[in-house]
CSV table of C-alpha atoms in Angstrom, one decimal:
chain,number,residue,atom,x,y,z
H,1,UNK,CA,105.9,116.3,106.7
H,2,UNK,CA,104.3,118.0,109.9
H,3,UNK,CA,104.7,116.5,113.0
H,4,UNK,CA,103.9,117.6,116.1
H,5,UNK,CA,104.6,115.4,118.9
H,6,UNK,CA,103.7,115.8,122.9
H,7,UNK,CA,105.6,114.2,125.8
H,8,UNK,CA,105.4,114.8,129.7
H,9,UNK,CA,102.3,113.6,130.5
H,10,UNK,CA,101.7,111.1,133.3
H,11,UNK,CA,100.3,110.2,136.8
H,12,UNK,CA,100.0,112.6,139.8
H,13,UNK,CA,98.9,113.2,142.8
H,14,UNK,CA,95.7,116.1,143.2
H,15,UNK,CA,97.9,119.7,144.1
H,16,UNK,CA,100.8,118.3,141.7
H,17,UNK,CA,102.2,120.0,138.9
H,18,UNK,CA,103.2,118.3,135.4
H,19,UNK,CA,105.0,120.3,132.3
H,20,UNK,CA,103.7,119.3,129.0
H,21,UNK,CA,106.2,119.6,126.1
H,22,UNK,CA,105.2,119.8,122.2
H,23,UNK,CA,107.9,119.0,119.6
H,24,UNK,CA,107.3,120.6,116.3
H,25,UNK,CA,108.9,119.5,113.0
H,26,UNK,CA,108.2,120.0,109.3
H,27,UNK,CA,106.9,123.7,109.2
H,28,UNK,CA,108.4,126.9,110.4
H,29,UNK,CA,107.0,126.9,113.9
H,30,UNK,CA,107.1,130.5,114.6
H,31,UNK,CA,104.8,131.3,112.1
H,32,UNK,CA,101.7,129.8,113.9
H,33,UNK,CA,99.7,130.3,116.5
H,34,UNK,CA,99.2,127.0,118.5
H,35,UNK,CA,96.9,125.3,120.7
H,36,UNK,CA,96.2,122.6,124.0
H,37,UNK,CA,93.0,120.8,123.6
H,38,UNK,CA,92.4,117.9,126.1
H,39,UNK,CA,89.3,114.9,126.3
H,40,UNK,CA,88.6,113.4,129.0
H,41,UNK,CA,88.2,110.0,129.1
H,42,UNK,CA,84.9,109.5,127.0
H,43,UNK,CA,84.3,112.8,126.9
H,44,UNK,CA,84.4,115.6,124.0
H,45,UNK,CA,87.1,117.7,123.9
H,46,UNK,CA,88.1,120.8,125.5
H,47,UNK,CA,90.2,123.8,124.3
H,48,UNK,CA,92.2,124.6,126.9
H,49,UNK,CA,94.8,127.5,125.7
H,50,UNK,CA,96.4,129.6,122.9
H,51,UNK,CA,99.5,131.3,122.2
H,52,UNK,CA,100.3,133.4,119.4
H,53,UNK,CA,103.6,133.4,117.2
H,54,UNK,CA,104.7,135.3,120.0
H,55,UNK,CA,104.2,135.1,123.5
H,56,UNK,CA,101.8,138.5,123.5
H,57,UNK,CA,99.1,136.7,122.9
H,58,UNK,CA,97.7,134.3,125.3
H,59,UNK,CA,94.3,132.9,126.3
H,60,UNK,CA,92.9,130.4,128.5
H,61,UNK,CA,89.8,128.7,129.3
H,62,UNK,CA,88.1,129.4,132.4
H,63,UNK,CA,88.4,125.8,133.8
H,64,UNK,CA,92.1,126.4,134.2
H,65,UNK,CA,92.7,130.0,134.0
H,66,UNK,CA,95.3,130.6,137.2
H,67,UNK,CA,96.5,127.2,137.0
H,68,UNK,CA,98.2,126.7,134.0
H,69,UNK,CA,100.7,128.3,131.8
H,70,UNK,CA,101.8,128.1,128.3
H,71,UNK,CA,104.5,128.7,126.8
H,72,UNK,CA,106.6,128.5,123.5
H,73,UNK,CA,110.3,128.3,122.4
H,74,UNK,CA,110.7,129.6,119.1
H,75,UNK,CA,114.5,128.6,119.0
H,76,UNK,CA,113.7,124.7,120.0
H,77,UNK,CA,110.2,124.5,117.9
H,78,UNK,CA,108.8,123.8,121.0
H,79,UNK,CA,105.5,124.4,123.0
H,80,UNK,CA,105.0,123.8,126.7
H,81,UNK,CA,101.9,123.6,129.3
H,82,UNK,CA,103.0,123.8,132.8
H,83,UNK,CA,99.7,122.8,134.8
H,84,UNK,CA,99.9,123.4,138.5
H,85,UNK,CA,97.2,123.1,141.3
H,86,UNK,CA,96.1,119.9,139.4
H,87,UNK,CA,92.7,118.2,139.8
H,88,UNK,CA,91.0,114.9,138.9
H,89,UNK,CA,88.7,116.7,136.6
H,90,UNK,CA,92.1,118.2,134.7
H,91,UNK,CA,92.4,114.0,133.8
H,92,UNK,CA,92.6,113.6,130.5
H,93,UNK,CA,94.3,113.3,127.2
H,94,UNK,CA,96.2,116.4,125.8
H,95,UNK,CA,96.6,117.2,122.5
H,96,UNK,CA,98.8,120.2,120.9
H,97,UNK,CA,97.2,121.6,117.6
H,98,UNK,CA,98.5,124.2,115.0
H,99,UNK,CA,96.2,127.2,114.7
H,100,UNK,CA,96.3,127.3,111.1
H,101,UNK,CA,94.6,130.6,109.0
H,102,UNK,CA,92.7,129.1,105.6
H,103,UNK,CA,92.1,132.1,104.2
H,104,UNK,CA,91.3,136.1,104.3
H,105,UNK,CA,88.6,137.7,102.9
H,106,UNK,CA,87.0,141.3,103.7
H,107,UNK,CA,89.3,142.0,106.7
H,108,UNK,CA,88.0,138.3,108.5
H,109,UNK,CA,90.1,135.7,109.0
H,110,UNK,CA,88.9,132.2,109.1
H,111,UNK,CA,91.2,129.4,110.5
H,112,UNK,CA,90.9,125.9,112.6
H,113,UNK,CA,93.6,123.4,113.7
H,114,UNK,CA,94.9,121.9,110.8
H,115,UNK,CA,97.6,119.5,112.5
H,116,UNK,CA,97.2,117.5,115.7
H,117,UNK,CA,99.9,115.3,117.9
H,118,UNK,CA,98.6,112.1,118.8
H,119,UNK,CA,97.9,113.0,122.2
H,120,UNK,CA,99.8,112.3,125.7
H,121,UNK,CA,97.4,111.4,128.9
H,122,UNK,CA,97.5,112.8,132.1
H,123,UNK,CA,95.9,111.2,135.2
H,124,UNK,CA,95.3,113.0,138.4
H,125,UNK,CA,94.7,110.5,141.2
H,126,UNK,CA,96.0,110.0,144.4
X,1,UNK,CA,81.0,133.0,126.8
X,2,UNK,CA,79.8,131.3,123.3
X,3,UNK,CA,78.0,127.8,123.6
X,4,UNK,CA,78.0,125.7,120.9
X,5,UNK,CA,75.3,123.1,120.7
X,6,UNK,CA,75.3,119.9,118.3
X,7,UNK,CA,71.9,117.7,117.0
X,8,UNK,CA,71.6,114.8,117.2
X,9,UNK,CA,74.3,113.7,120.1
X,10,UNK,CA,74.0,110.3,118.2
X,11,UNK,CA,72.8,109.1,114.9
X,12,UNK,CA,72.6,105.2,113.7
X,13,UNK,CA,73.0,105.4,110.4
X,14,UNK,CA,73.7,102.8,107.1
X,15,UNK,CA,76.7,103.6,104.6
X,16,UNK,CA,75.0,105.6,101.6
X,17,UNK,CA,72.8,107.1,103.5
X,18,UNK,CA,73.1,111.1,103.7
X,19,UNK,CA,73.5,112.4,106.8
X,20,UNK,CA,73.5,116.1,108.2
X,21,UNK,CA,74.6,117.0,112.0
X,22,UNK,CA,73.6,120.6,113.2
X,23,UNK,CA,75.8,123.0,115.1
X,24,UNK,CA,73.9,126.0,116.8
X,25,UNK,CA,75.7,128.7,118.6
X,26,UNK,CA,74.4,131.2,121.5
X,27,UNK,CA,75.2,134.5,119.2
X,28,UNK,CA,76.2,135.2,116.0
X,29,UNK,CA,79.7,133.6,115.0
X,30,UNK,CA,79.6,134.7,111.0
X,31,UNK,CA,81.2,132.2,109.8
X,32,UNK,CA,83.8,131.6,112.1
X,33,UNK,CA,82.8,127.7,112.4
X,34,UNK,CA,85.1,124.8,111.7
X,35,UNK,CA,84.1,120.9,111.8
X,36,UNK,CA,86.5,117.9,113.0
X,37,UNK,CA,86.0,114.0,112.4
X,38,UNK,CA,87.5,111.9,115.4
X,39,UNK,CA,87.8,107.9,114.9
X,40,UNK,CA,88.8,106.3,118.8
X,41,UNK,CA,92.0,106.4,120.0
X,42,UNK,CA,92.9,109.0,117.2
X,43,UNK,CA,93.2,112.8,117.1
X,44,UNK,CA,90.8,114.8,115.7
X,45,UNK,CA,91.0,115.8,111.9
X,46,UNK,CA,89.8,119.5,110.5
X,47,UNK,CA,87.2,118.8,107.6
X,48,UNK,CA,85.7,122.4,107.4
X,49,UNK,CA,87.0,125.6,107.9
X,50,UNK,CA,85.5,129.2,107.2
X,51,UNK,CA,81.8,127.2,108.0
X,52,UNK,CA,82.4,125.9,104.3
X,53,UNK,CA,85.6,125.3,103.2
X,54,UNK,CA,86.5,122.3,102.8
X,55,UNK,CA,90.4,121.3,104.0
X,56,UNK,CA,92.5,119.9,101.8
X,57,UNK,CA,92.6,115.9,101.1
X,58,UNK,CA,89.3,115.7,102.8
X,59,UNK,CA,86.6,113.9,100.5
X,60,UNK,CA,84.1,116.0,98.7
X,61,UNK,CA,80.8,114.3,100.1
X,62,UNK,CA,81.9,116.5,102.9
X,63,UNK,CA,80.2,120.2,102.9
X,64,UNK,CA,79.1,122.6,105.1
X,65,UNK,CA,77.0,125.4,105.2
X,66,UNK,CA,75.3,127.7,107.5
X,67,UNK,CA,76.2,131.8,108.8
X,68,UNK,CA,75.3,133.4,111.8
X,69,UNK,CA,74.1,130.9,114.6
X,70,UNK,CA,72.9,127.9,112.5
X,71,UNK,CA,75.5,125.7,110.7
X,72,UNK,CA,75.3,122.3,109.4
X,73,UNK,CA,77.5,119.3,108.0
X,74,UNK,CA,76.6,117.1,105.1
X,75,UNK,CA,78.1,113.9,104.6
X,76,UNK,CA,76.2,113.1,101.1
X,77,UNK,CA,76.7,109.7,100.8
X,78,UNK,CA,78.3,107.7,103.9
X,79,UNK,CA,81.2,105.1,103.4
X,80,UNK,CA,82.7,102.9,105.9
X,81,UNK,CA,85.3,104.9,107.2
X,82,UNK,CA,83.1,108.1,107.6
X,83,UNK,CA,81.6,106.3,111.1
X,84,UNK,CA,83.2,108.0,113.9
X,85,UNK,CA,82.4,111.6,115.9
X,86,UNK,CA,81.9,114.8,114.6
X,87,UNK,CA,83.0,118.2,116.2
X,88,UNK,CA,82.1,121.7,115.6
X,89,UNK,CA,84.1,124.6,116.8
X,90,UNK,CA,83.8,128.2,116.9
X,91,UNK,CA,86.7,130.3,116.5
X,92,UNK,CA,85.1,134.1,116.5
X,93,UNK,CA,86.2,134.4,120.2
X,94,UNK,CA,89.7,134.1,120.1
X,95,UNK,CA,89.7,134.6,123.8
X,96,UNK,CA,87.5,131.1,124.2
X,97,UNK,CA,87.4,128.8,121.2
X,98,UNK,CA,84.6,126.4,122.4
X,99,UNK,CA,83.5,123.2,121.0
X,100,UNK,CA,80.4,121.3,120.4
X,101,UNK,CA,79.8,118.5,122.7
X,102,UNK,CA,79.7,115.6,119.5
X,103,UNK,CA,77.7,113.7,117.2
X,104,UNK,CA,78.5,110.3,117.1
X,105,UNK,CA,77.9,108.4,113.9
X,106,UNK,CA,76.8,104.5,114.7
X,107,UNK,CA,76.1,101.7,112.7
X,108,UNK,CA,72.8,100.9,112.4
């Protein structure tokens, strides 16, 4: 059974740092790209960051670029998000999600986020 | 950046209704479009990928269509467990995946 379990969330002051973790099990972690997605209270989903199967491919949303760093340890089946210079508008539930390629045809591969963790809440407040 | 706009933002519907939700991309995204369902306090669930491919285990009353800039999610006969918020998401640009703002289905 595929499982993604986030941890590391909590209350932090503005300007502070936090490191989120996502422990993966039930699949070959090293074979999948992974994402972080967040959801502010009462708001919609916001994609945060993507990391490929190796660390050579990494993308960030503009809202977190330069402040957040995504990483992974395939030996530990773990995904991380280092969050620095946190602001009040970073307050959200943070989810890790597996990037799954559904099928490829004609040179195009179509994907979706097929498994998600339960989320870990992050509150940035003084 | 590719912007995704869903309509409507909310919809009052009844069990058994046929429901259609629209998602429009600010530029062509071919068929790089997924749909998710989210219930309160829960993680999102993948329903549709590649605009019209049904994810394994998802009931056949859910269907997706469209390509380019205009997409729809249709629920053929709404069931009680379908009351939730639905999001579209583009994966055309891996540099910046984006979600629509969501459509909340409410009980009429």
